[in-house]
Coordinates of C-alpha atoms in Angstrom, one line a residue:
Chain A
M1 CA 18.3 23.1 -1.8
D2 CA 17.2 22.1 1.6
L3 CA 19.2 18.7 2.0
E4 CA 21.6 19.9 3.5
S5 CA 19.2 21.4 6.1
L6 CA 17.5 18.0 6.6
Y7 CA 20.4 16.3 6.8
Q8 CA 22.8 17.9 8.6
D9 CA 26.4 16.9 9.1
I10 CA 25.8 16.3 13.0
I11 CA 23.4 13.8 11.6
L12 CA 25.0 12.3 9.3
D13 CA 28.1 11.7 11.4
H14 CA 25.9 10.0 14.2
Y15 CA 24.1 7.9 11.4
K16 CA 27.3 6.7 10.1
N17 CA 28.8 6.6 13.6
P18 CA 26.4 5.8 16.2
R19 CA 27.0 6.4 19.9
G20 CA 26.1 3.3 22.3
R21 CA 24.9 1.5 19.8
G22 CA 23.9 -2.1 21.2
L23 CA 21.5 -3.8 24.4
R24 CA 23.1 -3.6 27.4
E25 CA 22.8 -5.0 30.9
P26 CA 21.8 -3.7 33.6
F27 CA 18.7 -2.2 32.6
E28 CA 15.0 -1.6 34.4
A29 CA 12.8 -1.4 31.3
E30 CA 13.0 -2.6 27.5
V31 CA 11.1 -1.7 25.2
H32 CA 9.9 -1.9 21.0
H33 CA 8.4 0.8 19.4
V34 CA 7.7 0.5 15.1
N35 CA 6.8 3.0 12.7
P36 CA 3.7 1.1 11.4
T37 CA 3.8 3.4 7.9
C38 CA 7.5 2.4 7.5
G39 CA 8.5 -0.7 9.3
D40 CA 11.4 0.9 11.2
E41 CA 11.8 -0.6 14.5
I42 CA 14.3 0.0 17.8
S43 CA 14.5 -1.8 20.9
L44 CA 15.5 0.7 23.7
R45 CA 17.1 -0.5 27.3
V46 CA 17.1 2.2 30.3
H47 CA 19.5 1.8 33.2
L48 CA 18.1 4.1 36.0
D49 CA 20.2 5.0 39.2
G50 CA 17.5 6.6 41.6
D51 CA 16.7 9.6 39.8
T52 CA 19.5 9.6 37.3
V53 CA 19.6 8.1 34.0
V54 CA 23.1 5.9 33.9
D55 CA 22.6 4.3 30.5
I56 CA 20.2 3.9 27.6
S57 CA 21.4 1.0 25.3
Y58 CA 19.0 -0.1 21.5
D59 CA 19.9 -1.3 18.6
G60 CA 17.0 -1.3 15.4
Q61 CA 17.1 -0.4 12.0
G62 CA 15.4 2.7 10.1
C63 CA 16.7 5.9 8.3
S64 CA 19.2 7.5 8.8
I65 CA 17.1 10.1 11.0
S66 CA 15.6 7.5 13.1
Q67 CA 19.3 6.2 13.5
A68 CA 21.0 9.2 14.2
S69 CA 18.0 10.6 16.2
A70 CA 19.1 7.6 19.2
S71 CA 22.5 8.2 18.8
V72 CA 21.8 11.7 19.6
L73 CA 19.4 11.0 22.3
Y74 CA 21.8 8.6 23.8
E75 CA 24.6 11.3 24.2
Q76 CA 21.9 13.7 25.3
M77 CA 20.1 12.0 27.8
I78 CA 22.7 9.9 30.0
G79 CA 24.2 11.2 33.6
N80 CA 21.3 13.4 33.7
S81 CA 18.4 13.4 36.3
I82 CA 15.2 11.7 35.0
A83 CA 13.6 15.0 35.4
A84 CA 16.1 17.1 33.5
D85 CA 15.8 14.9 30.7
L86 CA 12.3 14.6 30.2
K87 CA 12.3 18.7 29.8
T88 CA 14.6 17.5 27.3
A89 CA 13.0 15.3 25.4
D90 CA 9.7 17.6 25.9
A91 CA 11.6 20.6 23.9
F92 CA 12.7 18.4 21.4
L93 CA 9.0 17.0 21.2
A94 CA 8.2 21.0 20.2
L95 CA 10.8 21.5 17.9
M96 CA 9.8 18.4 15.4
Q97 CA 5.9 19.1 15.9
G98 CA 6.4 22.8 15.4
R99 CA 6.4 22.5 11.0
G100 CA 10.0 24.9 11.5
Q101 CA 8.3 27.5 13.2
V102 CA 10.0 26.1 17.0
E103 CA 13.3 28.2 17.8
P104 CA 15.4 25.4 19.1
D105 CA 17.1 25.8 22.6
E106 CA 21.0 24.7 22.0
D107 CA 20.9 24.9 25.8
V108 CA 18.5 22.4 26.5
L109 CA 18.9 20.1 23.3
G110 CA 22.5 19.9 21.8
D111 CA 23.1 18.1 18.8
A112 CA 19.3 17.4 18.9
V113 CA 19.1 21.1 17.7
A114 CA 20.2 19.6 14.3
F115 CA 17.1 17.9 13.8
A116 CA 14.8 21.3 13.0
G117 CA 15.0 21.1 9.7
V118 CA 13.3 17.9 10.1
A119 CA 10.1 19.6 11.4
K120 CA 9.8 20.8 7.7
Y121 CA 9.5 17.2 6.3
P122 CA 5.9 15.9 8.4
A123 CA 6.4 12.8 6.7
R124 CA 10.0 12.0 8.4
V125 CA 9.0 13.5 11.9
K126 CA 7.9 10.4 13.2
C127 CA 11.4 9.2 12.2
A128 CA 13.0 11.6 14.3
L129 CA 10.9 10.7 17.6
L130 CA 11.0 7.0 17.0
S131 CA 13.6 6.5 19.7
W132 CA 12.8 9.6 21.9
M133 CA 9.0 7.7 22.0
A134 CA 10.7 4.5 23.0
W135 CA 13.3 6.4 26.1
K136 CA 9.3 8.0 27.3
D137 CA 8.1 5.0 27.2
A138 CA 10.7 3.0 28.9
V139 CA 11.8 5.9 31.5
A140 CA 8.0 6.0 32.6
Q141 CA 7.9 1.7 32.9
S142 CA 10.8 1.5 34.6
A143 CA 9.8 4.2 36.9
S144 CA 6.6 2.2 37.8
G145 CA 8.3 -1.1 38.2
Q146 CA 10.6 1.0 40.9
A147 CA 7.7 2.3 42.6
H148 CA 6.2 -1.0 42.4
K149 CA 9.3 -2.4 44.2
E150 CA 9.5 0.0 46.6
N151 CA 5.3 -0.8 47.2
S152 CA 6.1 -4.3 47.7
Chain B
M1 CA 22.9 5.1 -21.8
T2 CA 19.7 7.2 -22.4
I3 CA 17.3 6.2 -25.2
S4 CA 14.8 8.3 -27.4
S5 CA 11.0 7.7 -27.1
A6 CA 11.3 6.4 -30.6
A7 CA 13.8 3.9 -29.8
L8 CA 11.1 1.8 -27.5
A9 CA 8.3 0.2 -29.4
G10 CA 4.9 0.0 -27.9
L11 CA 5.0 3.6 -26.4
L12 CA 1.8 5.6 -26.1
D13 CA 2.0 9.4 -27.4
V14 CA 2.9 10.5 -23.4
D15 CA 3.4 14.5 -24.6
T16 CA -0.2 14.6 -25.6
V17 CA -1.5 12.1 -22.7
A18 CA 0.3 14.1 -20.3
K19 CA -1.4 17.4 -21.3
D20 CA -4.5 15.6 -19.8
F21 CA -3.3 15.7 -16.4
P22 CA -3.2 19.3 -15.3
I23 CA -1.2 18.1 -11.9
L24 CA 1.6 17.1 -14.4
S25 CA 2.6 20.6 -15.0
R26 CA 2.7 22.0 -11.8
T27 CA 6.4 21.8 -10.2
V28 CA 7.4 21.2 -6.6
R29 CA 10.5 21.4 -4.1
G30 CA 12.4 24.4 -5.9
G31 CA 11.0 24.7 -9.1
N32 CA 11.4 20.7 -10.4
R33 CA 9.4 18.9 -12.9
L34 CA 7.0 16.9 -11.1
V35 CA 8.1 13.5 -12.6
Y36 CA 5.2 11.4 -10.7
L37 CA 6.1 7.2 -10.2
D38 CA 4.1 6.7 -7.4
S39 CA 0.8 5.5 -9.7
G40 CA 0.7 2.3 -7.9
A41 CA -0.5 3.8 -4.9
T42 CA -2.7 6.4 -6.7
S43 CA -2.5 7.2 -10.3
Q44 CA -3.7 11.0 -11.4
K45 CA -7.0 12.1 -13.0
P46 CA -6.9 13.5 -16.3
Y47 CA -9.6 16.6 -17.2
Q48 CA -12.1 13.9 -18.6
V49 CA -12.5 12.3 -15.4
L50 CA -12.5 15.5 -13.2
D51 CA -14.8 17.1 -16.1
A52 CA -17.2 13.7 -15.7
E53 CA -17.4 14.4 -11.9
R54 CA -18.0 18.2 -12.1
A55 CA -21.2 17.1 -14.7
F56 CA -22.6 15.0 -12.4
Y57 CA -22.5 17.4 -9.5
T58 CA -23.7 21.2 -11.9
R59 CA -26.8 18.9 -14.2
C60 CA -27.9 16.3 -12.5
N61 CA -26.9 15.9 -8.9
A62 CA -29.5 13.5 -6.5
A63 CA -29.4 10.5 -4.8
V64 CA -29.2 7.4 -7.3
H65 CA -32.1 4.6 -6.6
R66 CA -34.2 6.6 -4.9
G67 CA -37.2 9.5 -5.8
A68 CA -39.3 9.6 -9.1
H69 CA -37.9 13.2 -10.1
L70 CA -35.9 13.8 -13.2
L71 CA -32.7 14.6 -11.3
A72 CA -32.9 11.4 -9.6
E73 CA -33.9 9.6 -13.1
E74 CA -30.8 10.9 -14.8
A75 CA -28.2 10.4 -11.7
T76 CA -28.9 7.2 -11.6
D77 CA -28.9 6.4 -15.5
A78 CA -25.7 7.7 -15.3
Y79 CA -24.5 5.6 -12.3
E80 CA -25.8 2.4 -13.9
G81 CA -24.4 3.6 -17.0
A82 CA -20.9 3.9 -15.5
R83 CA -21.4 0.1 -14.1
L84 CA -22.0 -0.9 -17.6
T85 CA -19.4 1.0 -18.8
I86 CA -17.2 -0.7 -16.5
A87 CA -18.6 -4.1 -16.9
N88 CA -17.6 -3.6 -20.5
L89 CA -14.4 -3.4 -19.4
L90 CA -13.9 -6.5 -17.8
G91 CA -16.1 -8.7 -20.0
A92 CA -18.9 -9.0 -17.1
V93 CA -22.6 -8.1 -17.0
P94 CA -23.2 -5.4 -15.0
R95 CA -25.1 -7.0 -12.4
E96 CA -22.1 -9.0 -11.5
L97 CA -20.4 -5.4 -10.4
V98 CA -20.5 -4.0 -6.9
F99 CA -19.7 -0.8 -6.3
T100 CA -17.5 0.1 -2.8
K101 CA -15.5 2.5 -1.4
N102 CA -12.2 1.0 -2.1
A103 CA -10.5 -2.9 -3.3
T104 CA -10.3 -3.2 0.6
E105 CA -13.3 -3.2 0.7
A106 CA -14.6 -4.8 -2.2
I107 CA -12.2 -8.0 -0.1
N108 CA -13.3 -7.2 3.5
L109 CA -17.3 -7.6 1.6
V110 CA -16.3 -11.2 0.5
S111 CA -14.1 -12.0 4.0
Y112 CA -17.3 -10.5 5.8
A113 CA -19.5 -13.4 3.5
F114 CA -17.7 -15.9 5.3
S115 CA -17.6 -14.3 8.7
N116 CA -21.7 -13.3 8.8
A117 CA -22.8 -17.3 7.4
T118 CA -21.0 -19.0 9.9
A119 CA -22.4 -16.8 12.5
K120 CA -25.8 -16.8 11.5
S121 CA -25.7 -20.4 10.5
A122 CA -24.4 -20.9 13.9
H123 CA -27.6 -19.4 15.4
G124 CA -29.8 -20.9 13.4
R125 CA -30.6 -17.8 11.3
A126 CA -31.9 -17.4 7.6
L127 CA -28.8 -17.1 5.2
P128 CA -29.3 -17.3 1.0
H129 CA -29.9 -20.4 -0.8
G130 CA -26.3 -21.2 -1.3
A131 CA -25.1 -19.9 1.6
E132 CA -23.4 -23.1 2.8
R133 CA -20.1 -22.8 0.7
F134 CA -19.3 -19.2 2.9
I135 CA -19.7 -21.1 6.2
L136 CA -16.5 -21.9 8.1
A137 CA -16.1 -24.5 10.3
P138 CA -12.3 -25.2 12.6
G139 CA -9.9 -26.6 11.1
D140 CA -11.2 -25.1 7.2
E141 CA -8.0 -23.8 5.2
I142 CA -8.1 -20.1 3.6
V143 CA -5.0 -20.2 1.7
V144 CA -3.4 -16.6 0.6
T145 CA 0.4 -16.1 -0.4
Q146 CA 3.7 -14.3 0.7
M147 CA 3.4 -11.7 -1.6
E148 CA -0.1 -10.0 -0.8
H149 CA -1.0 -6.7 0.0
H150 CA -1.8 -6.8 3.5
A151 CA -5.4 -5.7 2.1
N152 CA -6.0 -9.2 1.0
L153 CA -4.2 -10.9 3.9
V154 CA -5.2 -8.8 7.5
P155 CA -9.0 -9.8 6.5
W156 CA -8.2 -13.0 5.7
Q157 CA -6.8 -13.3 9.1
E158 CA -9.7 -11.6 10.6
V159 CA -12.1 -14.9 9.4
C160 CA -9.8 -17.4 10.7
D161 CA -10.0 -15.3 14.0
K162 CA -13.4 -15.4 14.0
T163 CA -14.4 -18.5 12.6
G164 CA -11.2 -20.9 13.7
A165 CA -10.2 -21.5 9.9
V166 CA -6.5 -22.1 9.5
L167 CA -4.3 -19.4 7.4
R168 CA -2.1 -21.4 4.7
W169 CA 0.8 -20.0 2.2
L170 CA 2.2 -20.0 -0.8
T171 CA 5.5 -18.6 -0.4
V172 CA 7.8 -16.7 -3.2
D173 CA 11.0 -17.3 -4.5
D174 CA 13.9 -15.8 -5.0
Q175 CA 13.0 -14.2 -8.6
G176 CA 9.9 -13.1 -6.5
R177 CA 7.8 -15.8 -8.2
L178 CA 5.2 -17.4 -6.6
D179 CA 6.8 -21.1 -6.1
L180 CA 3.7 -23.3 -6.7
D181 CA 6.4 -26.4 -7.0
H182 CA 7.9 -26.1 -3.6
P183 CA 8.0 -29.5 -2.3
E184 CA 6.7 -28.2 1.5
H185 CA 4.8 -25.3 0.7
G186 CA 4.0 -25.2 -3.2
L187 CA 0.5 -25.5 -4.5
D188 CA 0.3 -29.7 -3.9
A189 CA 0.9 -29.7 -0.8
V190 CA -0.9 -26.2 0.4
V191 CA -3.7 -26.3 -1.1
S192 CA -6.0 -29.9 0.0
D193 CA -9.8 -30.7 0.4
R194 CA -9.5 -28.4 3.6
T195 CA -8.8 -25.6 1.4
R196 CA -12.0 -23.3 1.8
V197 CA -10.6 -19.7 0.1
V198 CA -7.9 -19.2 -2.3
A199 CA -7.2 -15.2 -2.2
L200 CA -4.4 -14.2 -4.3
T201 CA -3.1 -10.9 -6.1
H202 CA -3.2 -10.9 -9.7
Q203 CA 0.3 -8.8 -9.9
S204 CA 2.3 -7.8 -6.8
N205 CA 2.3 -4.3 -5.8
V206 CA 5.7 -4.7 -4.5
L207 CA 7.8 -7.2 -7.1
G208 CA 5.5 -6.7 -10.3
T209 CA 5.1 -10.1 -11.0
I210 CA 1.8 -11.6 -12.6
T211 CA 1.0 -14.3 -10.8
P212 CA -0.4 -17.8 -12.8
V213 CA -4.0 -17.4 -12.2
Q214 CA -5.4 -19.8 -13.9
R215 CA -3.0 -22.3 -12.5
I216 CA -3.7 -21.4 -8.9
A217 CA -7.9 -21.4 -9.7
D218 CA -8.0 -24.6 -11.4
A219 CA -6.0 -26.4 -8.2
A220 CA -8.8 -24.5 -5.6
H221 CA -11.8 -25.2 -8.2
A222 CA -10.5 -29.0 -8.2
V223 CA -11.2 -29.1 -4.5
G224 CA -14.1 -26.5 -4.5
A225 CA -12.5 -23.8 -2.7
I226 CA -13.6 -20.5 -4.2
V227 CA -10.8 -18.0 -5.6
V228 CA -11.0 -14.5 -4.8
L229 CA -7.8 -12.0 -6.9
D230 CA -6.8 -9.1 -6.0
S231 CA -6.6 -6.9 -9.3
C232 CA -5.3 -4.0 -7.9
Q233 CA -2.7 -3.6 -9.8
S234 CA -3.8 -5.8 -12.8
V235 CA -7.0 -3.8 -14.2
P236 CA -5.6 -0.2 -14.2
H237 CA -2.6 -1.8 -16.4
M238 CA -3.6 -4.6 -18.8
P239 CA -6.4 -6.4 -20.4
V240 CA -8.5 -8.2 -17.9
D241 CA -11.7 -10.7 -18.6
V242 CA -13.0 -11.9 -15.7
T243 CA -14.6 -14.9 -17.9
D244 CA -11.1 -15.5 -18.9
L245 CA -9.3 -15.6 -15.5
G246 CA -11.5 -18.6 -14.3
V247 CA -11.6 -16.8 -10.7
D248 CA -14.7 -16.2 -8.6
F249 CA -14.3 -13.0 -7.4
V250 CA -12.1 -9.9 -8.9
A251 CA -11.4 -6.7 -6.5
F252 CA -10.0 -3.6 -7.3
S253 CA -10.0 0.3 -6.8
G254 CA -11.0 3.1 -9.3
H255 CA -8.3 5.4 -8.0
K256 CA -5.7 3.4 -9.1
M257 CA -6.7 4.1 -12.7
L258 CA -6.9 7.3 -13.2
G259 CA -10.6 7.0 -11.7
P260 CA -11.7 9.5 -8.1
S261 CA -10.6 8.3 -4.7
G262 CA -13.5 6.4 -2.9
I263 CA -14.7 4.1 -5.4
G264 CA -14.2 0.6 -5.8
V265 CA -15.0 -2.8 -7.6
L266 CA -15.7 -5.9 -6.5
W267 CA -17.0 -8.4 -9.6
G268 CA -18.2 -11.6 -8.8
S269 CA -19.9 -14.4 -10.0
Y270 CA -24.0 -14.1 -9.6
E271 CA -24.3 -17.3 -8.2
L272 CA -22.0 -16.7 -5.9
L273 CA -23.0 -12.9 -5.3
E274 CA -26.4 -14.4 -4.4
S275 CA -25.6 -17.2 -1.8
M276 CA -23.9 -14.5 0.1
P277 CA -24.9 -12.8 3.1
P278 CA -25.3 -8.8 3.3
F279 CA -22.1 -6.8 4.6
L280 CA -23.2 -3.4 5.2
S281 CA -26.8 -3.2 5.7
G282 CA -29.2 -0.4 5.9
G283 CA -30.9 1.8 3.7
S284 CA -31.3 0.2 0.1
M285 CA -30.0 -3.2 0.4
I286 CA -33.5 -4.3 1.3
E287 CA -36.4 -6.1 -0.1
T288 CA -38.5 -6.2 2.9
V289 CA -38.3 -4.5 6.5
H290 CA -40.6 -5.7 9.7
I291 CA -39.3 -4.0 13.0
D292 CA -37.9 -7.7 14.1
S293 CA -36.5 -8.4 10.7
S294 CA -35.5 -8.2 7.0
T295 CA -35.0 -9.3 3.7
F296 CA -32.5 -8.2 1.7
A297 CA -32.3 -7.1 -1.8
A298 CA -31.1 -9.2 -4.9
P299 CA -27.1 -8.6 -6.2
P300 CA -25.7 -6.0 -6.4
Q301 CA -28.1 -3.5 -4.4
R302 CA -28.0 -6.6 -1.5
F303 CA -24.2 -4.9 -1.0
E304 CA -24.5 -1.6 -1.9
A305 CA -26.2 0.0 1.5
G306 CA -27.3 3.9 1.9
V307 CA -27.0 6.9 -0.7
P308 CA -23.9 5.4 -3.0
M309 CA -20.0 7.5 -4.4
A310 CA -22.5 8.4 -7.7
A311 CA -19.9 11.0 -8.4
Q312 CA -17.1 8.4 -7.9
A313 CA -18.1 6.1 -9.9
I314 CA -19.0 8.0 -12.7
G315 CA -15.8 9.2 -12.7
L316 CA -14.1 5.9 -13.0
G317 CA -16.2 5.5 -15.6
A318 CA -15.2 8.6 -18.0
A319 CA -11.6 6.9 -16.8
V320 CA -12.4 3.6 -18.5
D321 CA -13.6 5.8 -21.5
Y322 CA -9.8 7.4 -21.1
L323 CA -8.4 4.7 -21.4
T324 CA -9.8 2.5 -23.8
A325 CA -9.7 5.4 -26.0
L326 CA -6.0 5.3 -26.1
R327 CA -3.6 4.2 -29.0
S328 CA -0.1 3.5 -29.0
L329 CA 2.2 6.0 -31.4
D330 CA 2.7 3.3 -33.7
G331 CA -0.8 2.5 -33.9
T332 CA -1.0 -1.1 -33.5
N333 CA -2.4 -1.5 -29.8
Q334 CA -5.7 0.3 -28.6
G335 CA -6.6 0.6 -24.9
M336 CA -5.7 -1.9 -22.2
A337 CA -3.8 -3.7 -25.0
A338 CA -1.8 -0.5 -25.4
V339 CA -1.4 0.8 -21.6
A340 CA 0.3 -2.7 -21.2
A341 CA 2.3 -2.2 -24.4
H342 CA 3.5 1.1 -22.9
E343 CA 4.4 0.0 -19.3
H344 CA 6.1 -3.1 -20.8
A345 CA 8.5 -0.9 -23.2
L346 CA 8.4 1.9 -20.1
T347 CA 9.4 -1.3 -17.8
S348 CA 12.3 -3.1 -19.7
Y349 CA 13.8 0.3 -19.8
A350 CA 13.6 1.2 -16.2
L351 CA 15.5 -2.3 -15.5
N352 CA 18.1 -1.9 -18.0
R353 CA 18.8 1.7 -16.4
L354 CA 18.6 0.2 -12.8
S355 CA 20.8 -2.6 -14.1
E356 CA 23.5 -0.1 -14.7
I357 CA 23.5 1.2 -11.4
E358 CA 26.0 -0.8 -9.3
G359 CA 24.7 -0.9 -5.7
V360 CA 21.0 -1.1 -7.0
R361 CA 19.2 -4.2 -6.2
V362 CA 16.1 -5.0 -7.8
I363 CA 14.1 -7.2 -5.3
G364 CA 11.6 -9.1 -8.2
P365 CA 12.1 -10.5 -11.7
T366 CA 14.9 -8.8 -13.5
D367 CA 13.0 -9.7 -17.1
T368 CA 9.6 -8.2 -18.4
H369 CA 8.2 -11.7 -18.5
E370 CA 4.9 -11.9 -16.8
R371 CA 6.0 -8.9 -15.2
G372 CA 4.1 -6.0 -14.5
S373 CA 5.9 -2.0 -14.2
A374 CA 6.2 -1.8 -10.1
V375 CA 9.8 -1.8 -10.2
S376 CA 11.0 -2.4 -6.2
F377 CA 15.0 -1.8 -5.1
V378 CA 17.1 -1.0 -2.2
V379 CA 20.3 0.9 -2.5
D380 CA 23.1 -0.4 -0.7
G381 CA 24.0 1.6 2.0
I382 CA 21.0 4.0 1.9
H383 CA 17.7 3.2 3.6
A384 CA 14.8 3.3 1.5
H385 CA 13.4 6.7 2.9
D386 CA 16.5 8.7 2.3
V387 CA 16.5 7.5 -1.2
G388 CA 13.0 8.7 -1.9
Q389 CA 14.3 11.8 0.2
V390 CA 17.5 12.7 -2.0
L391 CA 15.0 11.8 -5.3
D392 CA 11.9 14.0 -3.9
E393 CA 14.2 16.9 -3.6
S394 CA 14.5 16.4 -7.2
G395 CA 11.4 16.2 -8.7
V396 CA 11.1 12.0 -8.6
E397 CA 8.0 10.7 -6.7
V398 CA 8.3 6.9 -5.5
R399 CA 7.3 5.5 -2.7
V400 CA 8.9 4.1 0.2
G401 CA 8.5 1.6 3.2
H402 CA 6.8 -2.3 2.9
H403 CA 4.0 -0.8 1.3
C404 CA 1.9 -2.2 2.9
A405 CA 3.3 -5.9 2.0
W406 CA 5.5 -6.6 5.3
P407 CA 5.6 -10.0 5.3
L408 CA 7.3 -10.0 1.9
H409 CA 9.5 -7.6 3.0
R410 CA 10.4 -10.0 5.3
R411 CA 10.9 -12.8 2.9
F412 CA 13.4 -10.5 1.5
G413 CA 15.0 -9.8 4.4
V414 CA 14.9 -6.2 3.8
A415 CA 13.1 -3.5 6.3
A416 CA 11.8 -1.3 2.9
T417 CA 12.1 -0.6 -0.6
T418 CA 11.7 2.2 -2.8
R419 CA 9.2 1.6 -5.5
A420 CA 8.8 3.3 -8.8
T421 CA 5.5 2.3 -10.5
F422 CA 5.1 3.6 -14.2
Y423 CA 1.9 4.8 -15.8
I424 CA 0.2 6.2 -19.2
Y425 CA 1.6 8.9 -18.5
N426 CA 5.4 8.4 -18.0
G427 CA 8.1 8.3 -20.2
P428 CA 11.5 7.2 -21.4
S429 CA 12.8 10.8 -19.1
D430 CA 10.9 10.0 -16.7
V431 CA 12.8 6.5 -16.2
D432 CA 16.3 8.4 -16.8
A433 CA 15.4 11.2 -13.7
L434 CA 15.2 8.2 -12.0
A435 CA 18.0 6.7 -12.3
D436 CA 19.9 10.0 -12.4
A437 CA 18.4 10.8 -9.3
I438 CA 19.4 7.5 -7.6
V439 CA 23.0 8.6 -8.0
G440 CA 22.2 11.6 -6.9
A441 CA 21.3 9.8 -3.7
Q442 CA 24.5 8.0 -3.9
K443 CA 26.7 11.1 -4.2
F444 CA 25.0 12.6 -1.6
F445 CA 25.0 9.4 1.1
K446 CA 28.9 9.1 0.1
V447 CA 28.2 5.2 -0.5
I448 CA 30.0 5.9 -4.1

């Protein structure tokens, strides 16, 4: 049975006990992303201080995979430089799109390696990526917002 | 408790039927028997349909309605023969049937008649006799229902955006029935002399609810509105006679009724079809063509531009032949009546089995009165996607999500549901497999 490889204990734990959930102030950008095929949605805010990701806050509804991946994202990303986090996000994207052929690097991904099994279920990859894509979008928006402020 | 097939009156001989469907003998996810409960999305295909398509390509493939050679004659005869077969199923005459890509295209064919007639009229361009019924003005109203599939909602939103018409809707009550007597959102409040179109489903693809079409059509016709019926979930599942329904247009897909993908049907009263401007334009749909203008063929050819999907139409004709030849195990029903009786029995059994599972809530009517076989539900504490994943692991294939009826899901305050739909090849053991798998999901996610 592959269910255990999909729903690893780490994922179920993050689903039942989400870390960092709830929308908080301050933030530089807020985005709202949806998965139009199933209606899952997430609102996500990022708070940056210079080059550092200080906070990620989020709220949403969806399946265990989409909600757990937001919780893992929060835990994995805050306190790091934007550049390091973007690298992590790229590694996660590569893992998710790898159809189970990509060997995950735990040093880069941390708890996010638990999602390796999701890559074998193409219909669920979008669930796992929902919050990560929202995060990337929010970081891009806040970075361009900051650049705009510095230029004005 | 589980039940034997013999105890359910009205069933088809499922074991014999299933032998005609090669896909049902495959195994899934680690050798499990395939329990296909997603026919509401698309049905499986019997050999008879696959063979009809293959025979067309191996015997008489040619572009229909063009050319004078033998193959073209035979291909055209087969294509028009399929139109006759389908017309007979519906109590219609063949020239009232337009072949489309699917039901979505069939509904768009009607919705574009409104926006195209309105646009051409604004520029004083030629329109067919009687086309004024399709010309909309700002403030005109189009009425839909809260339970529509996006296919019978979004096209009407588009018409409103293009013409300035206003969209209104009938609401759904807590039991999943249209709330036609609601003081603010009921039939009397929503349908008025401003109403030009009433577009509704015959049977909800989520709730299973069969709508009171006649009552709504009567109210619409009393104010001169045109009634468009989405019959995707009715024509494949019950006897439907278009002359009894009292509506102006009926749209459905072939692939949900054993037919191939890529074929849908629009039925319309001939008088209305004649008064509509074209939808897609190009070859086949013309009468005369000059470099600066054209005139158009009579229906249905006016709406069948380009080389049509002949093999698919012929496949759908074979599917109709298959359905009309079915008989109940007890011999009391034949054809679509036998299909309806079979699904009625299974739905009743499924509603009973689901009601025995704590933490499962059906969204839609919980009795079988005016109800088809789409059974949608939520499982407390488990998102529909996760329910579907665990079910899939045991071979039970259901639909999860909003089933292209997002506003309806919002109405019930749920983001997603799990939906089981039944068809002629499903039996009581499939219902048992569903119920067992739901309990399995509850155990896996530790909600019981």
